[in-house]
Amino acid sequence: MDAGVPAQLMRREMAAATSGAGRCRLSKVGAVRRPPPARVRVAVRLRPFVDGTSGANDTPCVRGLDSYSLEIANWRNHQETLKYQFDAFYGERSSQQDIYAGSVQPILRHLLEGQNASVLAYGPTGAGKTHTMLGSPEQPGVIPRALMDLLQLTREEGAEGRPWSLSVTMSYLEIYQEKVLDLLNPASGDLVIREDCRGNILIPGLTQKPITSFADFEQHFLPASRNRTVGATRLNQRSSRSHAVLLVKVDQRERLAPFRQREGKLYLIDLAGSEDNRRTGNKGLRLKESGAINSSLFVLGKVVDALNQGLPRVPYRDSKLTRLLQDSLGGSAHSILIANIAPERCFYLDTVSALNFAARSKEVINRPFTNESLQLHVLAPVKLSQKELVGPSEAKRARGPEEEEIGNHEPPAPPASASQKFSPLQKLSSMDPAMLERLLSLDRLLGSRGTQGTPLLSTPKRERMVLMKTVEEKDLEIERLKMKQKELEAKVRAQETLDPKEKENCSPTMLRPLARRTVTVAKPLKKAVVIPLQLIQEQAASPNANIHILKKKSRKRKLECLDATKPKEEAEDCWELQISPELLAHGRQKILDILNEGSARDLRSLQRIGQKKAQLIVGWRELHGPFSQVEDLEHVKVMSGKQLESFLKANILGLAAGQHCSPS
């Protein structure tokens, strides 16, 4: 049975590409241009026989056909073989250099482009995953070789005179029984895995160590490797009991405008091998560790199947391992899967399972893109003097008369020329000296190159425009703060200034009322005084008498009776206020003065005049001029004639009695 037919693989790859198109995050790269697809590349490595694992005459169950394909015996039918075809196949005699140069080294260049890459070592326990990733001092593995070449690349690309400056940092962690542990700082405890707004996977609190040479890498990596959890089983004396992940970040910053930033991540992952507890003899803690390893690898298989089938939900969150590998499988990384298999017949089922997983992983489609951001150059804070902060007018007022006389003798500054007025470097005098020196050096460089340096001409100009815009924004911010300060000072002065009436009624110990707050003062109570009749008559006889007497006046009213034709009249006593004509005229004139000159508040002090009527009177007065007589209120349609009569009577009585009427 042929398991690697090229036509069938092509159909699967096309189907995966169409299904993966819907799973791509458009928010990372924009909705206009989508990144090109990149299939997960799979390499298979067959380790040689290990002494003591099988008999001397045992034949291998796997055989390589060429550098891309292999075959394995079919356990269902011994007369048939299962054939697999991958991107690369490394036989028993392949070296560490062959695997690194053939599969891993080509993806390192993507890190300098701001893209992510990952290398995964997969396979059963005892198949040689850790040896492939770490190796030995005589035969270094993928991790030391990749770090050595990557550091060399960053030194070359970040040399003086190159457009980019590069820095490299490393982090090392393990996933042990669904716990994320920092191997560089074991005391940090269990860490959490998060996802930022752009969909990038990150681990807050994970230690990052900067490295500039391979010696720095060894100084951090070798002690951290001894912190990894290992244990002895029947199949391996130093079996990995956790998944180890080495994260290397390459940060790039552009030296010239527009000051772009790039970040590339390299994941070097040594997965723990799947275990058959019947052969490993695991018990107790080893059995618990084996269960956690097999569970995470099972979820990893489910993720691959979901990606190949185009399911709407991919179970990344079902395991810490798959959550961390979200970028590597179906994400935005150039991924390499190195499947390690064993030739012994006792590993037959594990080998078939690993090859099937590798064949399914080859159909997963990733979409790498450049992690690039544009950040304006941050300027140093400008320190302004007190004269520049308060402005020229306020600074002139703050100076004394002697200083002002001295300042007047200074000769006026000559007017700036047109070239100085529009010079981009004129407003940069108050900036950071280092940045100013850098701009001047760029200006000299352009002057020396002349018209030959065409690629560099646009860059300093853009840099100057950015700096000019930043300075203008700072100037506008200072002006805005000045205006705000003036407004606050005006508000404080308004609060300090009170009306004279409010000052009289407020004691010194009372709190000052807030602005725009109406303070009402209690009026003294009015008292009725009973005067003897003789005294009233004497005062009334005097020429300047201003006494108003209540007299009893009889008034007849008709009473209803049984006979409606003969109404019955009965006298009724009532009291009536008699007012002198002079006082009546004086009251009408006072009311007229209030109507013509009073504010809305004064109008509300009159009886039967409320807020709406007061506003109506003020508006009519502004349109038609002052009132000639009180009866003009009928034209304003504030009140009718009958209501006007009661209005005059009530207010004249109040004014005559010296009362201050409250609003109705």
XYZ file of C-alpha atoms in Angstrom:
664
model
C 0.000 0.000 0.000
C 1.415 3.391 -1.046
C 0.970 6.077 1.655
C 2.855 8.877 -0.109
C 1.430 9.244 -3.597
C 2.398 12.680 -4.952
C -0.994 13.366 -6.560
C -2.806 12.626 -3.325
C -0.431 14.879 -1.399
C -0.998 17.691 -3.890
C -4.764 17.445 -3.459
C -4.423 17.487 0.316
C -2.113 20.470 0.184
C -4.542 22.429 -2.010
C -7.429 21.574 0.299
C -5.420 22.640 3.328
C -4.475 25.877 1.609
C -8.097 26.737 0.868
C -9.206 25.866 4.397
C -6.287 27.691 5.968
C -7.208 30.854 4.103
C -10.240 31.285 6.311
C -8.226 30.726 9.461
C -5.705 33.472 8.738
C -5.848 36.455 11.075
C -6.491 39.413 8.848
C -6.039 41.819 11.739
C -2.292 41.226 11.757
C -1.544 42.025 8.153
C -4.535 43.997 7.008
C -7.476 43.066 4.888
C -5.925 44.167 1.584
C -2.855 41.992 1.265
C -2.660 38.559 2.866
C 0.649 36.825 3.552
C 1.608 33.946 1.261
C 1.121 30.426 2.638
C 4.038 28.349 3.878
C 3.560 24.643 4.516
C 5.039 23.002 7.587
C 8.187 21.222 6.431
C 8.766 17.742 7.851
C 12.074 15.893 8.114
C 12.425 12.337 9.424
C 15.571 11.087 11.121
C 16.233 7.384 11.668
C 18.634 6.756 14.508
C 21.001 3.769 14.432
C 20.609 0.662 16.582
C 21.379 1.126 20.273
C 23.332 -1.578 22.041
C 21.260 -3.631 24.438
C 17.863 -2.767 23.032
C 17.562 -5.759 20.671
C 19.319 -8.850 19.562
C 22.357 -8.854 17.318
C 20.520 -10.493 14.421
C 17.432 -8.241 14.640
C 16.493 -6.667 11.296
C 15.210 -3.060 11.154
C 11.515 -2.431 10.525
C 12.200 0.827 8.629
C 14.226 1.314 5.489
C 15.075 4.469 3.605
C 14.450 4.567 -0.132
C 16.074 7.924 -0.971
C 16.653 11.322 0.637
C 12.887 12.036 0.674
C 11.021 8.728 1.198
C 11.103 5.625 3.329
C 9.097 2.448 3.814
C 8.008 0.422 6.815
C 6.484 -3.038 7.073
C 2.701 -3.242 7.163
C 1.680 -4.953 10.357
C -1.648 -5.948 8.825
C -0.019 -7.703 5.871
C 3.628 -8.697 6.106
C 3.911 -8.954 2.317
C 3.223 -5.221 1.897
C 5.044 -2.101 3.017
C 3.857 1.411 3.853
C 5.662 4.154 1.963
C 6.017 7.738 3.234
C 7.400 10.756 1.471
C 8.595 13.862 3.333
C 10.633 16.980 2.677
C 13.805 15.249 3.853
C 14.860 11.837 5.170
C 18.063 11.293 7.127
C 19.233 7.720 7.537
C 21.275 6.027 10.177
C 24.581 7.428 8.893
C 23.441 11.064 8.749
C 25.338 13.518 10.948
C 24.200 16.456 13.039
C 25.590 18.837 10.435
C 23.538 17.191 7.680
C 20.283 17.690 9.578
C 21.085 21.259 10.570
C 22.317 22.408 7.168
C 19.541 20.633 5.263
C 16.501 21.671 7.314
C 17.192 24.250 10.025
C 19.796 26.651 8.678
C 17.664 27.958 5.744
C 14.963 29.364 8.058
C 17.313 31.553 10.116
C 17.258 34.264 7.448
C 13.530 34.787 8.093
C 14.316 36.086 11.600
C 16.219 39.034 10.122
C 13.091 39.859 8.103
C 10.997 40.148 11.284
C 9.280 36.767 10.878
C 8.910 33.847 13.284
C 10.382 30.361 12.953
C 10.121 27.171 14.991
C 11.872 23.815 15.091
C 10.128 20.882 16.804
C 11.695 17.532 17.670
C 8.952 14.872 17.804
C 9.023 11.139 18.357
C 8.661 8.308 20.893
C 10.794 8.098 23.996
C 14.317 6.896 23.305
C 14.212 7.905 19.609
C 16.944 10.562 19.947
C 15.046 13.892 20.123
C 17.255 15.452 22.787
C 20.378 14.304 20.960
C 19.110 15.943 17.774
C 18.386 19.242 19.542
C 21.309 19.429 21.988
C 23.866 16.879 20.797
C 27.198 16.482 22.554
C 30.428 18.542 22.776
C 31.846 16.443 19.907
C 28.641 16.579 17.827
C 26.622 19.736 18.646
C 22.928 19.593 17.895
C 20.467 22.000 16.345
C 20.296 24.463 19.270
C 24.026 25.325 19.600
C 24.534 25.422 15.840
C 21.509 27.651 15.292
C 22.563 30.078 18.044
C 26.101 30.268 16.722
C 24.973 31.103 13.185
C 22.223 33.469 14.349
C 24.609 35.504 16.496
C 27.024 35.697 13.589
C 24.239 36.943 11.299
C 23.147 39.608 13.779
C 26.719 40.858 14.163
C 27.084 41.206 10.415
C 23.702 42.846 9.847
C 23.999 45.133 12.878
C 27.521 46.375 12.111
C 28.287 50.063 12.042
C 27.054 51.667 8.856
C 24.219 49.184 8.327
C 20.644 50.513 8.391
C 19.531 48.269 11.280
C 20.751 47.747 14.828
C 20.044 44.250 16.190
C 19.819 42.752 19.676
C 19.249 39.116 20.718
C 17.589 37.833 23.910
C 16.880 34.278 25.083
C 14.330 32.610 27.362
C 14.216 28.967 28.408
C 11.190 27.193 29.871
C 9.674 23.766 30.339
C 6.100 22.481 30.471
C 6.017 19.925 33.276
C 2.658 18.383 34.174
C 0.786 21.301 32.566
C 2.857 23.886 34.431
C 4.989 26.483 32.660
C 8.276 26.752 34.591
C 11.071 29.228 33.944
C 14.369 27.326 33.764
C 16.417 30.528 33.993
C 14.602 31.424 37.222
C 13.113 28.265 38.799
C 11.793 30.198 41.814
C 9.260 32.117 39.690
C 6.713 29.295 39.886
C 3.947 28.457 37.428
C 3.606 31.082 34.687
C 0.554 31.889 32.578
C 0.287 32.082 28.796
C -1.402 35.181 27.385
C -2.322 36.587 23.995
C -1.943 40.253 23.131
C -4.260 42.409 21.016
C -2.462 41.402 17.803
C -2.769 37.667 18.501
C 0.841 37.094 19.566
C 1.454 34.489 22.252
C 3.452 35.748 25.232
C 4.309 34.694 28.788
C 4.342 37.563 31.317
C 7.132 37.267 33.868
C 9.342 35.021 31.730
C 13.039 35.814 32.195
C 14.839 37.285 29.187
C 18.627 37.320 29.036
C 20.454 39.461 26.453
C 23.202 37.619 24.583
C 25.846 39.071 22.301
C 28.123 36.056 21.840
C 28.003 32.286 22.052
C 29.840 32.431 25.380
C 26.952 34.487 26.816
C 24.521 31.877 25.538
C 26.427 29.020 27.177
C 26.676 30.968 30.424
C 22.861 31.086 30.695
C 21.839 27.918 28.857
C 24.026 25.272 30.502
C 22.909 25.973 34.119
C 19.300 26.232 32.957
C 19.526 22.853 31.191
C 20.439 21.222 34.496
C 17.155 22.542 35.925
C 15.101 20.560 33.420
C 13.202 17.583 34.815
C 14.623 14.221 33.693
C 14.142 10.664 34.976
C 15.284 7.116 34.402
C 13.046 4.520 32.732
C 13.652 1.084 31.276
C 14.146 2.570 27.818
C 16.210 5.655 28.681
C 18.407 6.516 31.656
C 17.894 10.257 31.142
C 14.376 10.477 29.779
C 12.910 13.948 29.377
C 9.893 14.316 31.639
C 8.836 17.689 30.245
C 8.632 19.689 27.023
C 11.535 22.153 26.789
C 11.175 25.376 24.781
C 14.059 27.733 23.997
C 12.790 31.117 22.806
C 15.236 33.417 21.007
C 14.075 36.948 20.079
C 15.787 39.120 17.499
C 14.848 42.810 17.843
C 15.731 45.190 15.015
C 15.580 48.972 15.073
C 16.120 51.160 12.059
C 18.793 53.769 12.598
C 17.308 56.335 10.199
C 13.790 57.544 9.529
C 11.096 56.257 9.546
C 12.602 54.299 12.524
C 10.886 50.986 11.884
C 11.035 48.139 14.388
C 11.007 44.414 13.694
C 10.805 41.418 15.975
C 11.536 37.827 14.991
C 11.095 34.818 17.289
C 12.794 31.457 17.048
C 11.237 28.547 18.961
C 13.528 25.533 19.490
C 11.308 22.866 21.048
C 12.368 19.490 22.427
C 9.149 17.591 22.976
C 8.912 14.784 25.495
C 8.352 11.401 23.872
C 5.146 9.411 24.004
C 5.519 6.409 26.316
C 4.061 2.936 26.581
C 3.990 2.340 30.325
C 3.996 -1.413 29.813
C 7.480 -1.183 28.301
C 8.842 1.727 30.327
C 7.696 0.287 33.682
C 6.551 3.684 34.989
C 5.052 3.787 38.460
C 4.093 6.496 40.916
C 5.439 9.889 39.885
C 6.801 8.574 36.588
C 3.336 7.258 35.716
C 1.793 10.649 36.472
C 4.417 12.388 34.339
C 3.802 9.934 31.505
C 0.072 10.611 31.629
C 0.616 14.398 31.343
C 3.034 13.910 28.411
C 0.728 11.587 26.495
C -2.258 13.873 27.137
C -0.493 16.935 25.715
C 0.739 14.979 22.671
C -2.808 13.705 22.098
C -4.100 17.304 22.052
C -1.280 18.155 19.637
C -2.596 15.465 17.272
C -6.123 16.844 17.606
C -4.870 20.334 16.673
C -3.191 18.993 13.530
C -6.327 17.084 12.528
C -8.545 20.132 13.118
C -6.274 22.280 10.954
C -6.261 19.735 8.131
C -10.036 19.312 8.216
C -10.681 23.057 8.379
C -12.776 22.846 11.553
C -14.115 26.142 12.949
C -12.550 25.472 16.362
C -8.945 24.401 16.808
C -8.343 23.096 20.387
C -5.230 25.158 21.114
C -6.389 25.956 24.651
C -6.846 22.321 25.668
C -3.161 22.071 26.561
C -0.335 24.405 27.565
C 1.864 22.879 24.853
C -0.560 23.522 21.999
C -1.310 26.996 23.364
C 2.400 27.797 23.146
C 2.640 26.222 19.669
C -0.266 28.275 18.312
C 2.115 30.276 16.089
C 4.035 27.199 14.946
C 1.076 25.103 13.746
C -1.472 26.978 11.671
C -0.038 30.327 12.748
C 2.562 32.770 11.487
C 5.854 30.870 11.723
C 8.139 28.997 9.348
C 7.912 25.597 11.041
C 10.214 22.586 10.776
C 9.156 19.277 12.323
C 11.953 16.746 12.852
C 10.341 13.368 13.497
C 12.757 10.975 15.215
C 12.092 7.252 14.801
C 13.836 4.070 15.978
C 14.654 1.082 13.740
C 14.007 -1.679 16.332
C 10.947 -3.837 15.934
C 9.978 -3.234 19.557
C 9.389 0.426 18.579
C 7.256 -0.542 15.564
C 3.917 0.832 16.811
C 5.526 4.022 18.095
C 7.306 4.455 14.769
C 4.101 4.033 12.766
C 2.317 6.522 15.042
C 5.142 9.079 14.656
C 5.187 8.699 10.856
C 1.417 9.133 10.632
C 1.605 12.297 12.748
C 4.442 13.626 10.586
C 2.429 12.916 7.410
C -0.571 14.828 8.796
C 1.610 17.701 10.009
C 3.015 18.120 6.505
C -0.405 19.256 5.309
C -0.706 22.111 7.820
C -0.500 25.557 6.221
C 1.050 28.542 8.016
C 1.029 32.164 6.900
C 4.192 33.929 8.074
C 4.285 37.715 7.984
C 6.720 40.435 9.020
C 6.245 41.740 12.568
C 7.027 45.356 11.785
C 5.896 48.521 13.493
C 6.538 52.192 12.813
C 7.443 54.281 15.830
C 8.295 57.945 15.714
C 11.587 58.912 17.239
C 11.078 59.949 20.850
C 12.531 63.343 21.653
C 14.032 64.357 24.959
C 11.825 66.628 27.107
C 12.440 70.309 26.421
C 13.149 72.404 29.513
C 11.655 75.868 29.097
C 12.482 78.891 31.226
C 9.921 80.725 33.296
C 9.869 83.546 30.714
C 8.964 81.103 27.931
C 6.260 79.471 30.037
C 4.406 82.648 31.062
C 4.755 84.351 27.685
C 6.278 87.721 26.698
C 3.427 89.914 27.962
C 3.288 88.332 31.418
C 7.085 88.266 31.656
C 7.123 91.998 30.939
C 4.640 92.625 33.741
C 6.660 90.429 36.104
C 9.836 92.463 35.556
C 10.556 95.420 37.757
C 10.769 99.014 36.493
C 14.571 98.955 36.600
C 14.779 95.774 34.556
C 12.278 97.173 32.095
C 14.349 100.326 31.619
C 17.476 98.246 31.104
C 15.656 96.018 28.672
C 14.454 98.995 26.651
C 18.046 100.042 25.919
C 18.770 96.738 24.156
C 18.877 97.097 20.381
C 16.005 95.389 18.542
C 16.789 92.077 16.859
C 17.162 92.306 13.097
C 14.343 90.708 11.093
C 14.974 87.143 10.031
C 15.596 86.482 6.409
C 13.395 84.267 4.304
C 15.875 81.400 4.461
C 16.069 81.596 8.254
C 12.302 81.907 8.582
C 11.626 78.696 6.737
C 14.743 76.779 7.813
C 13.856 73.334 9.243
C 16.638 73.579 11.819
C 15.534 76.950 13.227
C 12.998 75.468 15.691
C 15.409 72.742 16.869
C 17.520 75.044 19.034
C 15.748 73.987 22.233
C 15.999 70.257 21.558
C 18.320 67.594 22.902
C 21.946 68.433 21.992
C 22.654 64.847 20.952
C 19.726 64.829 18.541
C 20.710 68.230 17.190
C 24.265 67.049 16.592
C 22.904 64.020 14.771
C 20.772 66.185 12.514
C 23.726 68.437 11.733
C 25.882 65.428 10.835
C 23.161 64.202 8.488
C 23.023 67.675 6.944
C 26.780 67.653 6.377
C 26.561 64.158 4.888
C 23.947 65.327 2.389
C 26.039 68.351 1.497
C 29.098 66.210 0.833
C 27.209 63.679 -1.285
C 25.443 66.266 -3.400
C 23.127 64.789 -5.988
C 24.850 61.383 -6.001
C 23.275 60.119 -2.779
C 19.773 59.748 -4.156
C 18.695 56.892 -1.813
C 19.644 58.935 1.255
C 18.181 62.281 0.246
C 14.633 61.497 1.282
C 15.492 60.045 4.683
C 16.949 63.144 6.432
C 14.184 65.284 4.979
C 11.532 63.015 6.454
C 13.399 63.025 9.736
C 13.409 66.830 9.782
C 9.703 66.963 9.003
C 8.961 64.589 11.879
C 11.044 66.682 14.277
C 9.420 69.912 13.099
C 5.974 68.439 13.608
C 6.910 67.279 17.115
C 8.205 70.732 18.060
C 5.047 72.396 16.729
C 2.918 70.013 18.764
C 4.888 70.914 21.879
C 4.428 74.628 21.171
C 0.691 74.162 20.748
C 0.540 72.205 23.976
C 2.319 75.015 25.828
C -0.103 77.591 24.397
C -3.031 75.438 25.412
C -1.709 75.170 28.963
C -1.288 78.956 29.092
C -4.905 79.525 28.043
C -6.103 76.995 30.581
C -4.113 78.701 33.313
C -5.672 82.057 32.422
C -9.155 80.572 32.523
C -8.508 79.087 35.959
C -7.219 82.429 37.247
C -10.332 84.186 35.915
C -12.550 81.661 37.676
C -10.711 82.191 40.959
C -11.095 85.970 40.666
C -14.804 85.560 39.938
C -15.235 83.434 43.056
C -13.402 85.977 45.191
C -15.569 88.863 43.916
C -18.966 88.810 45.658
C -21.967 91.122 45.370
C -22.136 93.928 47.990
C -25.430 92.607 49.345
C -23.985 89.133 49.748
C -20.926 90.564 51.503
C -23.140 92.399 54.043
C -25.229 89.338 54.807
C -22.286 86.936 55.036
C -20.288 86.884 58.244
C -16.481 86.561 58.142
C -16.632 83.050 59.574
C -19.019 81.778 56.921
C -17.709 79.906 53.912
C -17.694 81.756 50.637
C -20.446 80.561 48.291
C -19.501 78.908 45.062
C -19.723 80.818 41.783
C -23.084 80.970 40.041
C -24.867 80.055 43.260
C -27.849 82.061 44.453
C -27.650 82.862 48.158
C -30.973 83.685 49.771
C -31.002 85.739 52.966
C -33.825 85.367 55.476
C -36.101 88.428 55.721
C -37.186 89.829 59.082
C -40.661 88.902 60.142
C -43.362 91.586 59.874
C -45.361 92.452 62.944
C -48.835 93.976 63.256
C -49.059 96.767 65.834
C -52.393 97.815 67.426
C -52.493 101.632 67.863
C -55.074 103.426 70.073
C -57.784 105.307 68.225
C -56.885 108.665 69.729
C -53.277 108.355 68.590
C -54.454 107.418 65.107
C -56.676 110.474 64.931
C -53.818 112.763 66.051
C -51.450 111.311 63.451
C -54.107 111.569 60.739
C -54.635 115.253 61.543
C -50.945 116.025 60.997
C -50.009 117.290 57.467
C -47.385 114.535 56.827
C -49.678 111.711 57.792
C -48.783 108.396 56.188
C -51.186 106.196 58.113
C -53.487 103.798 56.327
C -56.654 102.963 58.253
C -58.750 99.867 57.878
C -62.405 100.973 58.033
C -65.479 98.851 58.303
C -67.668 99.121 55.289
C -71.103 97.596 55.037
C -71.935 95.737 51.867
C -75.234 94.218 50.979
C -75.539 90.801 49.514
C -78.506 88.936 48.239
C -79.640 85.835 50.054
C -81.396 82.996 48.404
C -84.870 82.263 49.637
C -87.705 80.016 48.734
C -89.364 82.705 46.670
C -87.006 83.482 43.904
C -88.986 86.551 42.773
C -88.268 88.367 46.045
C -84.618 88.271 46.802
C -83.741 88.979 50.380
C -80.951 91.425 51.109
C -78.768 91.294 54.195
C -76.064 93.704 55.222
C -72.543 92.211 55.624
C -69.651 93.868 57.368
C -66.186 93.807 55.609
C -62.895 95.688 55.968
C -61.450 97.914 53.271
C -58.075 99.656 53.114
C -58.228 103.311 52.303
C -54.999 104.675 50.725
C -54.152 108.236 49.929
C -53.971 109.132 46.203
C -50.346 110.301 46.571
C -49.291 106.944 47.941
C -51.244 105.170 45.217
C -49.465 107.183 42.516
C -46.129 106.579 44.217
C -46.778 102.818 44.269
C -47.724 102.723 40.594
C -44.565 104.671 39.709
C -42.400 102.298 41.722
C -43.942 99.293 39.998
C -43.368 100.985 36.635
C -39.697 101.594 37.527
C -39.263 97.922 38.408
C -40.876 96.894 35.108
C -38.553 99.171 33.091
C -35.261 98.887 34.973
C -35.478 95.767 37.095
C -33.909 92.437 36.232
C -35.759 89.147 36.038
C -34.931 88.599 39.697
C -36.454 91.982 40.652
C -39.557 91.238 38.606
C -40.034 87.954 40.444
C -40.169 89.933 43.710
C -43.547 91.322 42.609
C -46.590 89.307 43.462
C -48.238 87.284 40.694
C -45.049 87.464 38.589
C -43.214 84.156 38.181
C -40.168 83.034 36.209
C -41.915 82.706 32.840
C -43.762 86.045 33.165
C -40.558 87.801 34.217
C -38.696 86.472 31.165
C -41.607 87.496 28.926
C -41.567 91.054 30.338
C -37.797 91.377 29.899
C -37.972 90.136 26.319
C -40.831 92.475 25.408
C -38.956 95.385 26.977
C -35.848 94.662 24.882
C -37.898 94.570 21.670
C -40.379 97.484 22.213
C -38.637 99.722 24.741
C -39.730 100.732 28.279
C -43.305 100.643 29.549
C -45.147 103.952 29.588
C -47.740 102.762 32.079
C -48.471 99.692 34.099
C -51.499 98.890 31.911
C -49.097 98.031 29.077
C -48.827 94.595 30.672
C -52.079 93.781 28.924
C -50.297 94.205 25.559
C -47.599 91.771 26.648
C -50.412 89.290 27.301
C -48.945 88.577 30.698
C -52.287 89.064 32.392
C -55.789 90.210 31.605
C -57.472 93.387 32.841
C -59.018 91.742 35.862
C -55.761 90.081 36.775
C -53.956 93.414 36.309
C -56.307 95.091 38.792
C -55.613 92.477 41.477
C -51.878 92.659 40.638
C -51.798 96.448 41.240
C -53.836 96.198 44.385
C -51.682 93.454 45.908
C -48.342 95.096 45.061
C -49.392 98.651 46.036
C -50.584 97.331 49.385
C -47.307 95.529 49.835
C -45.264 98.576 48.930
C -47.403 100.783 51.139
C -46.939 98.458 54.092
C -43.150 98.287 53.381
C -43.223 94.551 52.671
C -40.875 92.625 50.366
C -43.092 90.195 48.522
C -41.785 86.801 47.604
C -42.212 85.340 44.087
C -45.497 83.611 43.431
